Structure formats: structure tokens, C-alpha cells
Amino acid sequence: MPSSSSAMVTGLTAAALAAIGFLAHQASVTVPAELGRPRASASPSPGVSGVPGAPGASKAPRDKRHPEALPTGSGKGERVVYSVDDDRVWLVGAGDRVQRTFRVTPSTVDPAPGTYTVTSRSNRVTGSDGIPVEHVVRFAGVDGVVIGFSAAVDGSTEKPAPGVKTGGIRETRADGDAMWDFATIGQKVVVVR
């Protein structure tokens, strides 16, 4: 049977590890503005052949009469499609059917075009801009800035302050709910121009 001092050491160790984990997360979501222009921290997988916007590719073709139409060549199968030029997201289900599309407020750091997967999610946290957010769906990183979709708890979708490196792509709360339900761990995210 462990002694009370052994239990105390175990408790202190667990508390210290939790504090280190929290501080590591906080450090990963903010980067000082002076670190310069963002670069991809890892090369996204070209993944889906013919994805417009992949490195060296031109902007994904759009239907100018229907800007909400899914960009042609944005892949196949269930996926989230995010256009960094149009600030729009499409949730694409089975049979390449668009389940929902909506406008977003971009972060100050954009992910490179390519194919990613959802790597982590958080129900509620404080965003890199200090605003409480919910339904955070993370899928990329650029120079230590974590990129993901989220909705501000207060419903705001204002642009981030200039000069601050943030990775939060803001949605309305209703769109954030839809993203949360759709984009589980491992879900494909295709980023196009």
C-alpha cells in the first residue's frame, strides 16, 4: 500500500504535467507578430489529384453566377472544403453532395492549399486572440500557429487585430455547430485558393 508521501508526489506530478500541457497548448496558439511571414510548417499532402490551389496550381474554378457552388476539382468523397480567397467553407457529404456552405472570417495566417485531416478538437477554449470560442476543429499549423475553425461564444465574427498572428477561422455559432457535427478527428479538409 503506497504511503501518503508517495500519493502526494503522484498528485503533484500529475498537477505539474497538467500545467505543462496547458502552457504548451497556449504557446502553440500564439506567435509574436515579429516572426515574419507565415510559411507552412509541414507540406500538405497533394492528396486528391487535380486539387486546384495545390502548390503551383491556379485558383480553383468558380461558377461566377453562383459563388456558393462547390469549386470544381476540390476532391472527392466526404470532406470540408475551405477557400482562402473566397472565405467560404463547404461541408461535402457522401456522393459529393454539399450539405452546407457558409462564409467565414479568416485568420491572419492562412494554411497552404492542399489536403489535410482534422487532428484535434476542443469543445470550449480561449482563442489565440483571447476570445472564448467553442467547437474548435484544428487541421493545420503554420510556423507554430495552429489553424482551425471555431465560433466565438459571444457570436462575434470580427476580423482579428492587425499584426497579431492568429489561426482561428471564425464561423457563426450555427455554422460552428454544423462544423462540429461534421468534422470529426480524421475528417479530410481540402484547402483551395
PDB file of C-alpha atoms in Angstrom:
ATOM      1  CA  MET A   1       0.000   0.000   0.000  1.00  0.00           C
ATOM      2  CA  PRO A   2       1.516   3.358  -1.009  1.00  0.00           C
ATOM      3  CA  SER A   3       2.437   5.829   1.695  1.00  0.00           C
ATOM      4  CA  SER A   4       0.769   9.235   1.937  1.00  0.00           C
ATOM      5  CA  SER A   5       4.001  10.914   0.774  1.00  0.00           C
ATOM      6  CA  SER A   6       4.011   8.695  -2.330  1.00  0.00           C
ATOM      7  CA  ALA A   7       0.405   9.703  -3.057  1.00  0.00           C
ATOM      8  CA  MET A   8       1.326  13.376  -2.566  1.00  0.00           C
ATOM      9  CA  VAL A   9       4.254  13.081  -5.008  1.00  0.00           C
ATOM     10  CA  THR A  10       1.975  11.374  -7.533  1.00  0.00           C
ATOM     11  CA  GLY A  11      -0.616  14.154  -7.158  1.00  0.00           C
ATOM     12  CA  LEU A  12       1.983  16.906  -7.509  1.00  0.00           C
ATOM     13  CA  THR A  13       3.453  15.204 -10.575  1.00  0.00           C
ATOM     14  CA  ALA A  14       0.014  14.958 -12.208  1.00  0.00           C
ATOM     15  CA  ALA A  15      -0.683  18.632 -11.460  1.00  0.00           C
ATOM     16  CA  ALA A  16       2.700  19.668 -12.884  1.00  0.00           C
ATOM     17  CA  LEU A  17       2.119  17.664 -16.076  1.00  0.00           C
ATOM     18  CA  ALA A  18      -1.332  19.210 -16.496  1.00  0.00           C
ATOM     19  CA  ALA A  19       0.141  22.713 -16.074  1.00  0.00           C
ATOM     20  CA  ILE A  20       2.913  21.971 -18.609  1.00  0.00           C
ATOM     21  CA  GLY A  21       0.334  20.645 -21.088  1.00  0.00           C
ATOM     22  CA  PHE A  22      -1.814  23.762 -20.682  1.00  0.00           C
ATOM     23  CA  LEU A  23       1.166  26.108 -21.136  1.00  0.00           C
ATOM     24  CA  ALA A  24       2.365  24.160 -24.197  1.00  0.00           C
ATOM     25  CA  HIS A  25      -1.097  24.490 -25.756  1.00  0.00           C
ATOM     26  CA  GLN A  26      -1.249  28.233 -25.019  1.00  0.00           C
ATOM     27  CA  ALA A  27       2.223  28.690 -26.552  1.00  0.00           C
ATOM     28  CA  SER A  28       1.204  26.758 -29.662  1.00  0.00           C
ATOM     29  CA  VAL A  29      -1.767  29.001 -30.447  1.00  0.00           C
ATOM     30  CA  THR A  30       0.013  32.379 -30.379  1.00  0.00           C
ATOM     31  CA  VAL A  31       3.121  33.626 -32.107  1.00  0.00           C
ATOM     32  CA  PRO A  32       4.562  37.134 -31.838  1.00  0.00           C
ATOM     33  CA  ALA A  33       3.908  39.273 -34.919  1.00  0.00           C
ATOM     34  CA  GLU A  34       7.627  39.871 -35.471  1.00  0.00           C
ATOM     35  CA  LEU A  35       8.252  36.282 -36.529  1.00  0.00           C
ATOM     36  CA  GLY A  36       7.606  37.333 -40.092  1.00  0.00           C
ATOM     37  CA  ARG A  37       5.598  35.990 -42.976  1.00  0.00           C
ATOM     38  CA  PRO A  38       3.881  32.646 -42.379  1.00  0.00           C
ATOM     39  CA  ARG A  39       5.232  29.520 -44.054  1.00  0.00           C
ATOM     40  CA  ALA A  40       3.735  26.058 -43.942  1.00  0.00           C
ATOM     41  CA  SER A  41       5.232  24.064 -41.069  1.00  0.00           C
ATOM     42  CA  ALA A  42       4.649  20.852 -42.938  1.00  0.00           C
ATOM     43  CA  SER A  43       3.907  20.260 -46.565  1.00  0.00           C
ATOM     44  CA  PRO A  44       0.259  19.465 -47.027  1.00  0.00           C
ATOM     45  CA  SER A  45      -0.408  16.322 -48.945  1.00  0.00           C
ATOM     46  CA  PRO A  46      -1.486  16.953 -52.515  1.00  0.00           C
ATOM     47  CA  GLY A  47      -3.815  14.065 -51.627  1.00  0.00           C
ATOM     48  CA  VAL A  48      -6.612  14.445 -54.107  1.00  0.00           C
ATOM     49  CA  SER A  49      -5.332  14.529 -57.658  1.00  0.00           C
ATOM     50  CA  GLY A  50      -6.227  17.657 -59.510  1.00  0.00           C
ATOM     51  CA  VAL A  51      -6.973  19.777 -56.440  1.00  0.00           C
ATOM     52  CA  PRO A  52      -6.791  23.320 -57.724  1.00  0.00           C
ATOM     53  CA  GLY A  53      -4.886  25.527 -55.371  1.00  0.00           C
ATOM     54  CA  ALA A  54      -2.332  22.837 -54.602  1.00  0.00           C
ATOM     55  CA  PRO A  55       1.187  24.258 -54.627  1.00  0.00           C
ATOM     56  CA  GLY A  56       1.905  25.573 -58.101  1.00  0.00           C
ATOM     57  CA  ALA A  57      -1.744  25.286 -59.208  1.00  0.00           C
ATOM     58  CA  SER A  58      -4.066  28.124 -60.143  1.00  0.00           C
ATOM     59  CA  LYS A  59      -7.202  29.176 -58.287  1.00  0.00           C
ATOM     60  CA  ALA A  60      -9.985  26.579 -58.223  1.00  0.00           C
ATOM     61  CA  PRO A  61     -12.527  27.362 -60.969  1.00  0.00           C
ATOM     62  CA  ARG A  62     -15.733  29.034 -59.740  1.00  0.00           C
ATOM     63  CA  ASP A  63     -19.216  29.497 -61.107  1.00  0.00           C
ATOM     64  CA  LYS A  64     -19.354  33.317 -61.123  1.00  0.00           C
ATOM     65  CA  ARG A  65     -23.167  33.297 -61.175  1.00  0.00           C
ATOM     66  CA  HIS A  66     -23.272  31.017 -58.120  1.00  0.00           C
ATOM     67  CA  PRO A  67     -20.406  31.865 -55.742  1.00  0.00           C
ATOM     68  CA  GLU A  68     -21.763  29.371 -53.201  1.00  0.00           C
ATOM     69  CA  ALA A  69     -21.244  26.492 -55.696  1.00  0.00           C
ATOM     70  CA  LEU A  70     -18.576  23.950 -54.709  1.00  0.00           C
ATOM     71  CA  PRO A  71     -15.271  24.665 -56.515  1.00  0.00           C
ATOM     72  CA  THR A  72     -14.722  22.130 -59.283  1.00  0.00           C
ATOM     73  CA  GLY A  73     -11.785  19.838 -58.724  1.00  0.00           C
ATOM     74  CA  SER A  74     -11.870  20.211 -54.915  1.00  0.00           C
ATOM     75  CA  GLY A  75     -11.629  16.464 -54.409  1.00  0.00           C
ATOM     76  CA  LYS A  76     -13.980  13.559 -53.939  1.00  0.00           C
ATOM     77  CA  GLY A  77     -15.794  11.995 -51.015  1.00  0.00           C
ATOM     78  CA  GLU A  78     -16.713  13.400 -47.614  1.00  0.00           C
ATOM     79  CA  ARG A  79     -14.657  16.469 -46.859  1.00  0.00           C
ATOM     80  CA  VAL A  80     -14.518  20.059 -45.671  1.00  0.00           C
ATOM     81  CA  VAL A  81     -13.514  22.440 -48.463  1.00  0.00           C
ATOM     82  CA  TYR A  82     -12.099  25.826 -47.438  1.00  0.00           C
ATOM     83  CA  SER A  83     -11.345  28.592 -49.947  1.00  0.00           C
ATOM     84  CA  VAL A  84      -8.824  31.045 -48.530  1.00  0.00           C
ATOM     85  CA  ASP A  85      -9.533  33.566 -51.328  1.00  0.00           C
ATOM     86  CA  ASP A  86     -13.321  33.425 -51.046  1.00  0.00           C
ATOM     87  CA  ASP A  87     -13.518  32.998 -47.238  1.00  0.00           C
ATOM     88  CA  ARG A  88     -16.057  30.222 -47.731  1.00  0.00           C
ATOM     89  CA  VAL A  89     -16.455  26.681 -46.421  1.00  0.00           C
ATOM     90  CA  TRP A  90     -18.367  23.735 -47.888  1.00  0.00           C
ATOM     91  CA  LEU A  91     -19.285  20.634 -45.881  1.00  0.00           C
ATOM     92  CA  VAL A  92     -19.415  17.896 -48.513  1.00  0.00           C
ATOM     93  CA  GLY A  93     -21.095  14.593 -47.703  1.00  0.00           C
ATOM     94  CA  ALA A  94     -21.457  11.252 -49.441  1.00  0.00           C
ATOM     95  CA  GLY A  95     -21.884  11.397 -53.199  1.00  0.00           C
ATOM     96  CA  ASP A  96     -20.122  14.779 -53.270  1.00  0.00           C
ATOM     97  CA  ARG A  97     -23.334  16.476 -52.106  1.00  0.00           C
ATOM     98  CA  VAL A  98     -22.883  19.841 -50.404  1.00  0.00           C
ATOM     99  CA  GLN A  99     -24.615  19.612 -47.029  1.00  0.00           C
ATOM    100  CA  ARG A 100     -23.898  23.194 -46.045  1.00  0.00           C
ATOM    101  CA  THR A 101     -21.870  26.167 -47.237  1.00  0.00           C
ATOM    102  CA  PHE A 102     -21.137  29.376 -45.376  1.00  0.00           C
ATOM    103  CA  ARG A 103     -18.861  32.413 -45.249  1.00  0.00           C
ATOM    104  CA  VAL A 104     -16.155  32.663 -42.598  1.00  0.00           C
ATOM    105  CA  THR A 105     -13.907  35.359 -41.186  1.00  0.00           C
ATOM    106  CA  PRO A 106     -10.338  34.325 -41.996  1.00  0.00           C
ATOM    107  CA  SER A 107      -7.474  34.155 -39.556  1.00  0.00           C
ATOM    108  CA  THR A 108      -4.381  36.286 -40.121  1.00  0.00           C
ATOM    109  CA  VAL A 109      -2.378  33.170 -41.031  1.00  0.00           C
ATOM    110  CA  ASP A 110      -3.620  31.048 -43.948  1.00  0.00           C
ATOM    111  CA  PRO A 111      -2.907  27.354 -44.445  1.00  0.00           C
ATOM    112  CA  ALA A 112      -1.224  26.416 -47.731  1.00  0.00           C
ATOM    113  CA  PRO A 113      -3.510  24.891 -50.361  1.00  0.00           C
ATOM    114  CA  GLY A 114      -3.622  21.102 -50.121  1.00  0.00           C
ATOM    115  CA  THR A 115      -5.292  18.249 -48.293  1.00  0.00           C
ATOM    116  CA  TYR A 116      -5.220  17.949 -44.508  1.00  0.00           C
ATOM    117  CA  THR A 117      -7.094  15.993 -41.855  1.00  0.00           C
ATOM    118  CA  VAL A 118      -8.736  17.126 -38.628  1.00  0.00           C
ATOM    119  CA  THR A 119      -6.124  16.464 -35.938  1.00  0.00           C
ATOM    120  CA  SER A 120      -7.796  17.744 -32.764  1.00  0.00           C
ATOM    121  CA  ARG A 121     -10.975  19.310 -31.429  1.00  0.00           C
ATOM    122  CA  SER A 122     -11.956  21.255 -28.328  1.00  0.00           C
ATOM    123  CA  ASN A 123     -15.472  21.995 -27.127  1.00  0.00           C
ATOM    124  CA  ARG A 124     -14.553  25.324 -25.438  1.00  0.00           C
ATOM    125  CA  VAL A 125     -11.237  27.155 -25.075  1.00  0.00           C
ATOM    126  CA  THR A 126      -9.850  30.666 -25.194  1.00  0.00           C
ATOM    127  CA  GLY A 127      -8.770  31.553 -28.730  1.00  0.00           C
ATOM    128  CA  SER A 128      -5.324  32.849 -29.637  1.00  0.00           C
ATOM    129  CA  ASP A 129      -6.881  36.331 -29.737  1.00  0.00           C
ATOM    130  CA  GLY A 130      -8.125  35.997 -26.134  1.00  0.00           C
ATOM    131  CA  ILE A 131     -11.794  35.489 -27.082  1.00  0.00           C
ATOM    132  CA  PRO A 132     -13.668  32.473 -25.637  1.00  0.00           C
ATOM    133  CA  VAL A 133     -14.503  30.111 -28.522  1.00  0.00           C
ATOM    134  CA  GLU A 134     -16.394  26.859 -28.937  1.00  0.00           C
ATOM    135  CA  HIS A 135     -16.392  23.915 -31.308  1.00  0.00           C
ATOM    136  CA  VAL A 136     -12.743  24.273 -32.305  1.00  0.00           C
ATOM    137  CA  VAL A 137     -11.761  21.968 -35.184  1.00  0.00           C
ATOM    138  CA  ARG A 138      -7.980  22.055 -35.856  1.00  0.00           C
ATOM    139  CA  PHE A 139      -6.381  20.773 -39.053  1.00  0.00           C
ATOM    140  CA  ALA A 140      -3.104  22.568 -39.843  1.00  0.00           C
ATOM    141  CA  GLY A 141      -0.203  24.583 -38.486  1.00  0.00           C
ATOM    142  CA  VAL A 142       1.925  27.370 -39.937  1.00  0.00           C
ATOM    143  CA  ASP A 143       5.109  28.473 -38.162  1.00  0.00           C
ATOM    144  CA  GLY A 144       3.759  27.281 -34.818  1.00  0.00           C
ATOM    145  CA  VAL A 145       0.341  28.876 -35.319  1.00  0.00           C
ATOM    146  CA  VAL A 146      -2.427  26.277 -35.090  1.00  0.00           C
ATOM    147  CA  ILE A 147      -5.083  26.661 -37.805  1.00  0.00           C
ATOM    148  CA  GLY A 148      -8.676  25.662 -37.214  1.00  0.00           C
ATOM    149  CA  PHE A 149     -12.346  26.575 -37.415  1.00  0.00           C
ATOM    150  CA  SER A 150     -14.152  27.982 -34.360  1.00  0.00           C
ATOM    151  CA  ALA A 151     -17.097  30.081 -33.265  1.00  0.00           C
ATOM    152  CA  ALA A 152     -16.868  32.870 -30.690  1.00  0.00           C
ATOM    153  CA  VAL A 153     -19.107  32.131 -27.706  1.00  0.00           C
ATOM    154  CA  ASP A 154     -20.476  35.694 -27.913  1.00  0.00           C
ATOM    155  CA  GLY A 155     -21.337  35.142 -31.595  1.00  0.00           C
ATOM    156  CA  SER A 156     -18.899  37.757 -32.913  1.00  0.00           C
ATOM    157  CA  THR A 157     -17.092  37.224 -36.217  1.00  0.00           C
ATOM    158  CA  GLU A 158     -14.911  40.347 -36.324  1.00  0.00           C
ATOM    159  CA  LYS A 159     -11.580  40.254 -38.113  1.00  0.00           C
ATOM    160  CA  PRO A 160      -8.555  39.736 -35.850  1.00  0.00           C
ATOM    161  CA  ALA A 161      -6.424  42.716 -34.882  1.00  0.00           C
ATOM    162  CA  PRO A 162      -3.780  43.572 -37.499  1.00  0.00           C
ATOM    163  CA  GLY A 163      -0.284  42.375 -36.675  1.00  0.00           C
ATOM    164  CA  VAL A 164      -1.432  39.525 -34.420  1.00  0.00           C
ATOM    165  CA  LYS A 165      -0.722  36.018 -35.716  1.00  0.00           C
ATOM    166  CA  THR A 166      -3.909  34.003 -35.245  1.00  0.00           C
ATOM    167  CA  GLY A 167      -5.100  30.726 -36.727  1.00  0.00           C
ATOM    168  CA  GLY A 168      -8.774  30.863 -35.810  1.00  0.00           C
ATOM    169  CA  ILE A 169     -11.086  30.824 -38.840  1.00  0.00           C
ATOM    170  CA  ARG A 170     -14.303  32.211 -37.329  1.00  0.00           C
ATOM    171  CA  GLU A 171     -17.779  30.925 -38.078  1.00  0.00           C
ATOM    172  CA  THR A 172     -21.176  31.899 -36.736  1.00  0.00           C
ATOM    173  CA  ARG A 173     -22.334  29.729 -33.832  1.00  0.00           C
ATOM    174  CA  ALA A 174     -24.850  27.898 -36.069  1.00  0.00           C
ATOM    175  CA  ASP A 175     -22.140  27.189 -38.664  1.00  0.00           C
ATOM    176  CA  GLY A 176     -19.767  26.172 -35.859  1.00  0.00           C
ATOM    177  CA  ASP A 177     -22.352  23.654 -34.628  1.00  0.00           C
ATOM    178  CA  ALA A 178     -22.605  22.180 -38.138  1.00  0.00           C
ATOM    179  CA  MET A 179     -18.793  22.007 -38.481  1.00  0.00           C
ATOM    180  CA  TRP A 180     -18.503  20.347 -35.045  1.00  0.00           C
ATOM    181  CA  ASP A 181     -21.001  17.650 -36.014  1.00  0.00           C
ATOM    182  CA  PHE A 182     -19.408  17.073 -39.433  1.00  0.00           C
ATOM    183  CA  ALA A 183     -15.641  17.402 -38.942  1.00  0.00           C
ATOM    184  CA  THR A 184     -14.590  14.688 -36.513  1.00  0.00           C
ATOM    185  CA  ILE A 185     -10.985  13.549 -35.968  1.00  0.00           C
ATOM    186  CA  GLY A 186      -9.534  12.282 -39.252  1.00  0.00           C
ATOM    187  CA  GLN A 187     -12.044  14.117 -41.496  1.00  0.00           C
ATOM    188  CA  LYS A 188     -10.452  15.366 -44.711  1.00  0.00           C
ATOM    189  CA  VAL A 189     -10.053  19.147 -45.122  1.00  0.00           C
ATOM    190  CA  VAL A 190      -9.198  20.445 -48.612  1.00  0.00           C
ATOM    191  CA  VAL A 191      -7.816  23.984 -48.783  1.00  0.00           C
ATOM    192  CA  VAL A 192      -8.077  25.777 -52.142  1.00  0.00           C
ATOM    193  CA  ARG A 193      -7.360  29.310 -53.301  1.00  0.00           C
TER     194      ARG A 193
END
